[in-house]
Amino acid sequence: MKTLCILGSINVDHVIRVPYFPQAGETLTGSGYQIAYGGKGANQAVAAARMGAKVAFIGAVGDDDIGREMVSAFAKDGIDTTAISTIHNQNTGLAMIQVADSGENSIVISAGANGDLSPALVEQHRAVIEQADTLLMQLESPLESILAAAKIAKQANTKVVLNPAPARALPDELLSQLDMITPNETEAEILTGVKITDDQTACKAAGVFHQKGIETVLITLGSKGVYLSQLTQQSQQGQGEIIKGFKVQAIDTTGAGDTFNGAFLTALLESKTAPEASRLAHAAAAISVTRKGAQSAIPYRQEVEEFLAQHD
Ligand code: RIB
């Protein structure tokens, strides 16, 4: 079975529901405070594992109880946790999350141990990257470590996929190492300068990524679905299409993008086509937004197959 290596963050999420996002200086009474397992890397690893992928995770937790609890929860999900380091005198990363009545969220993170996932630590786990079919990363880890991992992967013919979240500008040195990129509209705009409003602008933004040598571009468009564009021999601009998602009543969108990424990569590793993989990933993400929390909301494969059977 092909392995998916995920390098990324592990956060303890402190979640509170709010009627709306407060303005500067405003104090608001929230409800339903919860501590939950999160972090973009960890959420993607859990999503892939629950979809049935063989997952190895490279990350770091602090020397604290919550970090240890999360690592053992990942192992229960079947994730290989050998390459998760414990950083002494450091806290596990954390995220303060407000979830509004609309289901949208607002997140502030403190890197904690995620900030200590150094290039030297990545180097220690070189073999995990080299032996994987695909390396999936996000941007809650130090950029120099992401770059180091991408270079190791490239040399070993391991495919490199970047989910460029949270949004930030990136050097061409990193973009040129990627086989696939999976931004949302905001991230795509920051990286390409193209504001995505419709199919044409999505196509234009995808073209900018293709020009940097990235073969597959998947721009997530929220409830509208995804714009999937692939370089073909006929078109160096890429050939794209919108793949629609499913309409559900969202109560919490935290981790929906992570669920999509984990499920999408799992399906590709099963040799599904990118449109087929998008459909499976849409279903997984749709289920996740109907539940509260990040990892607690991520469905198992059987639930996703049942959802697809009902919505076919
Ligand atoms: O993508 C959602 C995640 O972003 C949350 O789980 C939080 O930890 C932040 O990393």
mmCIF file with all atom_site columns, N, CA and C in Angstrom, residues 39-80:
data_model
loop_
_atom_site.group_PDB
_atom_site.id
_atom_site.type_symbol
_atom_site.label_atom_id
_atom_site.label_alt_id
_atom_site.label_comp_id
_atom_site.label_asym_id
_atom_site.label_entity_id
_atom_site.label_seq_id
_atom_site.pdbx_PDB_ins_code
_atom_site.Cartn_x
_atom_site.Cartn_y
_atom_site.Cartn_z
_atom_site.occupancy
_atom_site.B_iso_or_equiv
_atom_site.pdbx_formal_charge
_atom_site.auth_seq_id
_atom_site.auth_comp_id
_atom_site.auth_asym_id
_atom_site.auth_atom_id
_atom_site.pdbx_PDB_model_num
ATOM 1   N N  . GLY A 1 39 ? -5.127  21.393 14.480 1.00 0.00 ? 39 GLY A N  1
ATOM 2   C CA . GLY A 1 39 ? -3.853  21.615 13.775 1.00 0.00 ? 39 GLY A CA 1
ATOM 3   C C  . GLY A 1 39 ? -4.040  21.128 12.347 1.00 0.00 ? 39 GLY A C  1
ATOM 4   N N  . LYS A 1 40 ? -3.668  21.973 11.384 1.00 0.00 ? 40 LYS A N  1
ATOM 5   C CA . LYS A 1 40 ? -3.955  21.622 9.993  1.00 0.00 ? 40 LYS A CA 1
ATOM 6   C C  . LYS A 1 40 ? -3.303  20.301 9.584  1.00 0.00 ? 40 LYS A C  1
ATOM 7   N N  . GLY A 1 41 ? -2.036  20.121 9.976  1.00 0.00 ? 41 GLY A N  1
ATOM 8   C CA . GLY A 1 41 ? -1.353  18.880 9.603  1.00 0.00 ? 41 GLY A CA 1
ATOM 9   C C  . GLY A 1 41 ? -2.029  17.670 10.219 1.00 0.00 ? 41 GLY A C  1
ATOM 10  N N  . ALA A 1 42 ? -2.314  17.776 11.516 1.00 0.00 ? 42 ALA A N  1
ATOM 11  C CA . ALA A 1 42 ? -2.924  16.651 12.221 1.00 0.00 ? 42 ALA A CA 1
ATOM 12  C C  . ALA A 1 42 ? -4.319  16.355 11.668 1.00 0.00 ? 42 ALA A C  1
ATOM 13  N N  . ASN A 1 43 ? -5.084  17.404 11.388 1.00 0.00 ? 43 ASN A N  1
ATOM 14  C CA . ASN A 1 43 ? -6.433  17.176 10.841 1.00 0.00 ? 43 ASN A CA 1
ATOM 15  C C  . ASN A 1 43 ? -6.346  16.433 9.503  1.00 0.00 ? 43 ASN A C  1
ATOM 16  N N  . GLN A 1 44 ? -5.386  16.835 8.675  1.00 0.00 ? 44 GLN A N  1
ATOM 17  C CA . GLN A 1 44 ? -5.251  16.186 7.361  1.00 0.00 ? 44 GLN A CA 1
ATOM 18  C C  . GLN A 1 44 ? -4.815  14.735 7.514  1.00 0.00 ? 44 GLN A C  1
ATOM 19  N N  . ALA A 1 45 ? -3.927  14.500 8.494  1.00 0.00 ? 45 ALA A N  1
ATOM 20  C CA . ALA A 1 45 ? -3.462  13.123 8.733  1.00 0.00 ? 45 ALA A CA 1
ATOM 21  C C  . ALA A 1 45 ? -4.625  12.250 9.216  1.00 0.00 ? 45 ALA A C  1
ATOM 22  N N  . VAL A 1 46 ? -5.425  12.797 10.133 1.00 0.00 ? 46 VAL A N  1
ATOM 23  C CA . VAL A 1 46 ? -6.564  12.035 10.660 1.00 0.00 ? 46 VAL A CA 1
ATOM 24  C C  . VAL A 1 46 ? -7.578  11.770 9.540  1.00 0.00 ? 46 VAL A C  1
ATOM 25  N N  . ALA A 1 47 ? -7.828  12.787 8.717  1.00 0.00 ? 47 ALA A N  1
ATOM 26  C CA . ALA A 1 47 ? -8.787  12.599 7.611  1.00 0.00 ? 47 ALA A CA 1
ATOM 27  C C  . ALA A 1 47 ? -8.315  11.487 6.674  1.00 0.00 ? 47 ALA A C  1
ATOM 28  N N  . ALA A 1 48 ? -7.028  11.529 6.312  1.00 0.00 ? 48 ALA A N  1
ATOM 29  C CA . ALA A 1 48 ? -6.502  10.508 5.389  1.00 0.00 ? 48 ALA A CA 1
ATOM 30  C C  . ALA A 1 48 ? -6.580  9.123  6.032  1.00 0.00 ? 48 ALA A C  1
ATOM 31  N N  . ALA A 1 49 ? -6.210  9.034  7.306  1.00 0.00 ? 49 ALA A N  1
ATOM 32  C CA . ALA A 1 49 ? -6.235  7.728  7.985  1.00 0.00 ? 49 ALA A CA 1
ATOM 33  C C  . ALA A 1 49 ? -7.673  7.200  8.062  1.00 0.00 ? 49 ALA A C  1
ATOM 34  N N  . ARG A 1 50 ? -8.627  8.078  8.383  1.00 0.00 ? 50 ARG A N  1
ATOM 35  C CA . ARG A 1 50 ? -10.026 7.610  8.488  1.00 0.00 ? 50 ARG A CA 1
ATOM 36  C C  . ARG A 1 50 ? -10.600 7.242  7.121  1.00 0.00 ? 50 ARG A C  1
ATOM 37  N N  . MET A 1 51 ? -9.989  7.787  6.054  1.00 0.00 ? 51 MET A N  1
ATOM 38  C CA . MET A 1 51 ? -10.415 7.403  4.692  1.00 0.00 ? 51 MET A CA 1
ATOM 39  C C  . MET A 1 51 ? -9.756  6.094  4.274  1.00 0.00 ? 51 MET A C  1
ATOM 40  N N  . GLY A 1 52 ? -8.778  5.619  5.079  1.00 0.00 ? 52 GLY A N  1
ATOM 41  C CA . GLY A 1 52 ? -8.156  4.323  4.775  1.00 0.00 ? 52 GLY A CA 1
ATOM 42  C C  . GLY A 1 52 ? -6.735  4.405  4.257  1.00 0.00 ? 52 GLY A C  1
ATOM 43  N N  . ALA A 1 53 ? -6.126  5.601  4.264  1.00 0.00 ? 53 ALA A N  1
ATOM 44  C CA . ALA A 1 53 ? -4.749  5.715  3.766  1.00 0.00 ? 53 ALA A CA 1
ATOM 45  C C  . ALA A 1 53 ? -3.746  5.213  4.811  1.00 0.00 ? 53 ALA A C  1
ATOM 46  N N  . LYS A 1 54 ? -2.572  4.811  4.313  1.00 0.00 ? 54 LYS A N  1
ATOM 47  C CA . LYS A 1 54 ? -1.460  4.484  5.209  1.00 0.00 ? 54 LYS A CA 1
ATOM 48  C C  . LYS A 1 54 ? -0.710  5.803  5.417  1.00 0.00 ? 54 LYS A C  1
ATOM 49  N N  . VAL A 1 55 ? -0.759  6.328  6.645  1.00 0.00 ? 55 VAL A N  1
ATOM 50  C CA . VAL A 1 55 ? -0.247  7.683  6.896  1.00 0.00 ? 55 VAL A CA 1
ATOM 51  C C  . VAL A 1 55 ? 0.929   7.672  7.865  1.00 0.00 ? 55 VAL A C  1
ATOM 52  N N  . ALA A 1 56 ? 1.992   8.386  7.497  1.00 0.00 ? 56 ALA A N  1
ATOM 53  C CA . ALA A 1 56 ? 3.106   8.632  8.428  1.00 0.00 ? 56 ALA A CA 1
ATOM 54  C C  . ALA A 1 56 ? 3.148   10.138 8.660  1.00 0.00 ? 56 ALA A C  1
ATOM 55  N N  . PHE A 1 57 ? 3.251   10.538 9.912  1.00 0.00 ? 57 PHE A N  1
ATOM 56  C CA . PHE A 1 57 ? 3.137   11.958 10.241 1.00 0.00 ? 57 PHE A CA 1
ATOM 57  C C  . PHE A 1 57 ? 4.445   12.499 10.802 1.00 0.00 ? 57 PHE A C  1
ATOM 58  N N  . ILE A 1 58 ? 4.917   13.607 10.252 1.00 0.00 ? 58 ILE A N  1
ATOM 59  C CA . ILE A 1 58 ? 6.099   14.280 10.799 1.00 0.00 ? 58 ILE A CA 1
ATOM 60  C C  . ILE A 1 58 ? 5.622   15.568 11.466 1.00 0.00 ? 58 ILE A C  1
ATOM 61  N N  . GLY A 1 59 ? 5.833   15.666 12.773 1.00 0.00 ? 59 GLY A N  1
ATOM 62  C CA . GLY A 1 59 ? 5.357   16.841 13.498 1.00 0.00 ? 59 GLY A CA 1
ATOM 63  C C  . GLY A 1 59 ? 5.995   16.906 14.868 1.00 0.00 ? 59 GLY A C  1
ATOM 64  N N  . ALA A 1 60 ? 5.502   17.827 15.683 1.00 0.00 ? 60 ALA A N  1
ATOM 65  C CA . ALA A 1 60 ? 6.086   17.996 17.021 1.00 0.00 ? 60 ALA A CA 1
ATOM 66  C C  . ALA A 1 60 ? 5.009   18.422 18.014 1.00 0.00 ? 60 ALA A C  1
ATOM 67  N N  . VAL A 1 61 ? 5.103   17.856 19.215 1.00 0.00 ? 61 VAL A N  1
ATOM 68  C CA . VAL A 1 61 ? 4.224   18.290 20.317 1.00 0.00 ? 61 VAL A CA 1
ATOM 69  C C  . VAL A 1 61 ? 5.106   18.765 21.466 1.00 0.00 ? 61 VAL A C  1
ATOM 70  N N  . GLY A 1 62 ? 4.481   19.463 22.415 1.00 0.00 ? 62 GLY A N  1
ATOM 71  C CA . GLY A 1 62 ? 5.212   19.891 23.592 1.00 0.00 ? 62 GLY A CA 1
ATOM 72  C C  . GLY A 1 62 ? 5.293   18.762 24.607 1.00 0.00 ? 62 GLY A C  1
ATOM 73  N N  . ASP A 1 63 ? 6.025   19.050 25.665 1.00 0.00 ? 63 ASP A N  1
ATOM 74  C CA . ASP A 1 63 ? 6.205   18.047 26.722 1.00 0.00 ? 63 ASP A CA 1
ATOM 75  C C  . ASP A 1 63 ? 5.048   18.222 27.713 1.00 0.00 ? 63 ASP A C  1
ATOM 76  N N  . ASP A 1 64 ? 3.822   17.952 27.246 1.00 0.00 ? 64 ASP A N  1
ATOM 77  C CA . ASP A 1 64 ? 2.653   18.170 28.112 1.00 0.00 ? 64 ASP A CA 1
ATOM 78  C C  . ASP A 1 64 ? 1.628   17.051 27.890 1.00 0.00 ? 64 ASP A C  1
ATOM 79  N N  . ASP A 1 65 ? 0.681   16.964 28.816 1.00 0.00 ? 65 ASP A N  1
ATOM 80  C CA . ASP A 1 65 ? -0.295  15.862 28.764 1.00 0.00 ? 65 ASP A CA 1
ATOM 81  C C  . ASP A 1 65 ? -1.121  15.880 27.487 1.00 0.00 ? 65 ASP A C  1
ATOM 82  N N  . ILE A 1 66 ? -1.551  17.086 27.075 1.00 0.00 ? 66 ILE A N  1
ATOM 83  C CA . ILE A 1 66 ? -2.427  17.163 25.903 1.00 0.00 ? 66 ILE A CA 1
ATOM 84  C C  . ILE A 1 66 ? -1.682  16.691 24.640 1.00 0.00 ? 66 ILE A C  1
ATOM 85  N N  . GLY A 1 67 ? -0.383  17.022 24.577 1.00 0.00 ? 67 GLY A N  1
ATOM 86  C CA . GLY A 1 67 ? 0.420   16.573 23.434 1.00 0.00 ? 67 GLY A CA 1
ATOM 87  C C  . GLY A 1 67 ? 0.480   15.044 23.398 1.00 0.00 ? 67 GLY A C  1
ATOM 88  N N  . ARG A 1 68 ? 0.745   14.455 24.577 1.00 0.00 ? 68 ARG A N  1
ATOM 89  C CA . ARG A 1 68 ? 0.821   12.984 24.646 1.00 0.00 ? 68 ARG A CA 1
ATOM 90  C C  . ARG A 1 68 ? -0.530  12.359 24.293 1.00 0.00 ? 68 ARG A C  1
ATOM 91  N N  . GLU A 1 69 ? -1.616  12.975 24.787 1.00 0.00 ? 69 GLU A N  1
ATOM 92  C CA . GLU A 1 69 ? -2.954  12.428 24.498 1.00 0.00 ? 69 GLU A CA 1
ATOM 93  C C  . GLU A 1 69 ? -3.232  12.460 22.993 1.00 0.00 ? 69 GLU A C  1
ATOM 94  N N  . MET A 1 70 ? -2.834  13.562 22.367 1.00 0.00 ? 70 MET A N  1
ATOM 95  C CA . MET A 1 70 ? -3.113  13.667 20.931 1.00 0.00 ? 70 MET A CA 1
ATOM 96  C C  . MET A 1 70 ? -2.325  12.619 20.146 1.00 0.00 ? 70 MET A C  1
ATOM 97  N N  . VAL A 1 71 ? -1.046  12.445 20.518 1.00 0.00 ? 71 VAL A N  1
ATOM 98  C CA . VAL A 1 71 ? -0.242  11.466 19.780 1.00 0.00 ? 71 VAL A CA 1
ATOM 99  C C  . VAL A 1 71 ? -0.861  10.071 19.932 1.00 0.00 ? 71 VAL A C  1
ATOM 100 N N  . SER A 1 72 ? -1.355  9.750  21.131 1.00 0.00 ? 72 SER A N  1
ATOM 101 C CA . SER A 1 72 ? -1.932  8.401  21.247 1.00 0.00 ? 72 SER A CA 1
ATOM 102 C C  . SER A 1 72 ? -3.274  8.316  20.498 1.00 0.00 ? 72 SER A C  1
ATOM 103 N N  . ALA A 1 73 ? -3.992  9.432  20.398 1.00 0.00 ? 73 ALA A N  1
ATOM 104 C CA . ALA A 1 73 ? -5.223  9.411  19.581 1.00 0.00 ? 73 ALA A CA 1
ATOM 105 C C  . ALA A 1 73 ? -4.876  9.194  18.097 1.00 0.00 ? 73 ALA A C  1
ATOM 106 N N  . PHE A 1 74 ? -3.772  9.806  17.636 1.00 0.00 ? 74 PHE A N  1
ATOM 107 C CA . PHE A 1 74 ? -3.380  9.605  16.224 1.00 0.00 ? 74 PHE A CA 1
ATOM 108 C C  . PHE A 1 74 ? -3.059  8.124  15.987 1.00 0.00 ? 74 PHE A C  1
ATOM 109 N N  . ALA A 1 75 ? -2.351  7.531  16.945 1.00 0.00 ? 75 ALA A N  1
ATOM 110 C CA . ALA A 1 75 ? -1.983  6.113  16.801 1.00 0.00 ? 75 ALA A CA 1
ATOM 111 C C  . ALA A 1 75 ? -3.254  5.255  16.746 1.00 0.00 ? 75 ALA A C  1
ATOM 112 N N  . LYS A 1 76 ? -4.254  5.610  17.545 1.00 0.00 ? 76 LYS A N  1
ATOM 113 C CA . LYS A 1 76 ? -5.520  4.845  17.520 1.00 0.00 ? 76 LYS A CA 1
ATOM 114 C C  . LYS A 1 76 ? -6.198  4.972  16.153 1.00 0.00 ? 76 LYS A C  1
ATOM 115 N N  . ASP A 1 77 ? -5.969  6.101  15.489 1.00 0.00 ? 77 ASP A N  1
ATOM 116 C CA . ASP A 1 77 ? -6.522  6.270  14.140 1.00 0.00 ? 77 ASP A CA 1
ATOM 117 C C  . ASP A 1 77 ? -5.665  5.541  13.094 1.00 0.00 ? 77 ASP A C  1
ATOM 118 N N  . GLY A 1 78 ? -4.611  4.880  13.541 1.00 0.00 ? 78 GLY A N  1
ATOM 119 C CA . GLY A 1 78 ? -3.786  4.092  12.619 1.00 0.00 ? 78 GLY A CA 1
ATOM 120 C C  . GLY A 1 78 ? -2.641  4.874  12.002 1.00 0.00 ? 78 GLY A C  1
ATOM 121 N N  . ILE A 1 79 ? -2.386  6.079  12.499 1.00 0.00 ? 79 ILE A N  1
ATOM 122 C CA . ILE A 1 79 ? -1.302  6.906  11.939 1.00 0.00 ? 79 ILE A CA 1
ATOM 123 C C  . ILE A 1 79 ? 0.027   6.461  12.534 1.00 0.00 ? 79 ILE A C  1
ATOM 124 N N  . ASP A 1 80 ? 1.058   6.379  11.683 1.00 0.00 ? 80 ASP A N  1
ATOM 125 C CA . ASP A 1 80 ? 2.410   6.074  12.174 1.00 0.00 ? 80 ASP A CA 1
ATOM 126 C C  . ASP A 1 80 ? 2.958   7.355  12.828 1.00 0.00 ? 80 ASP A C  1
#
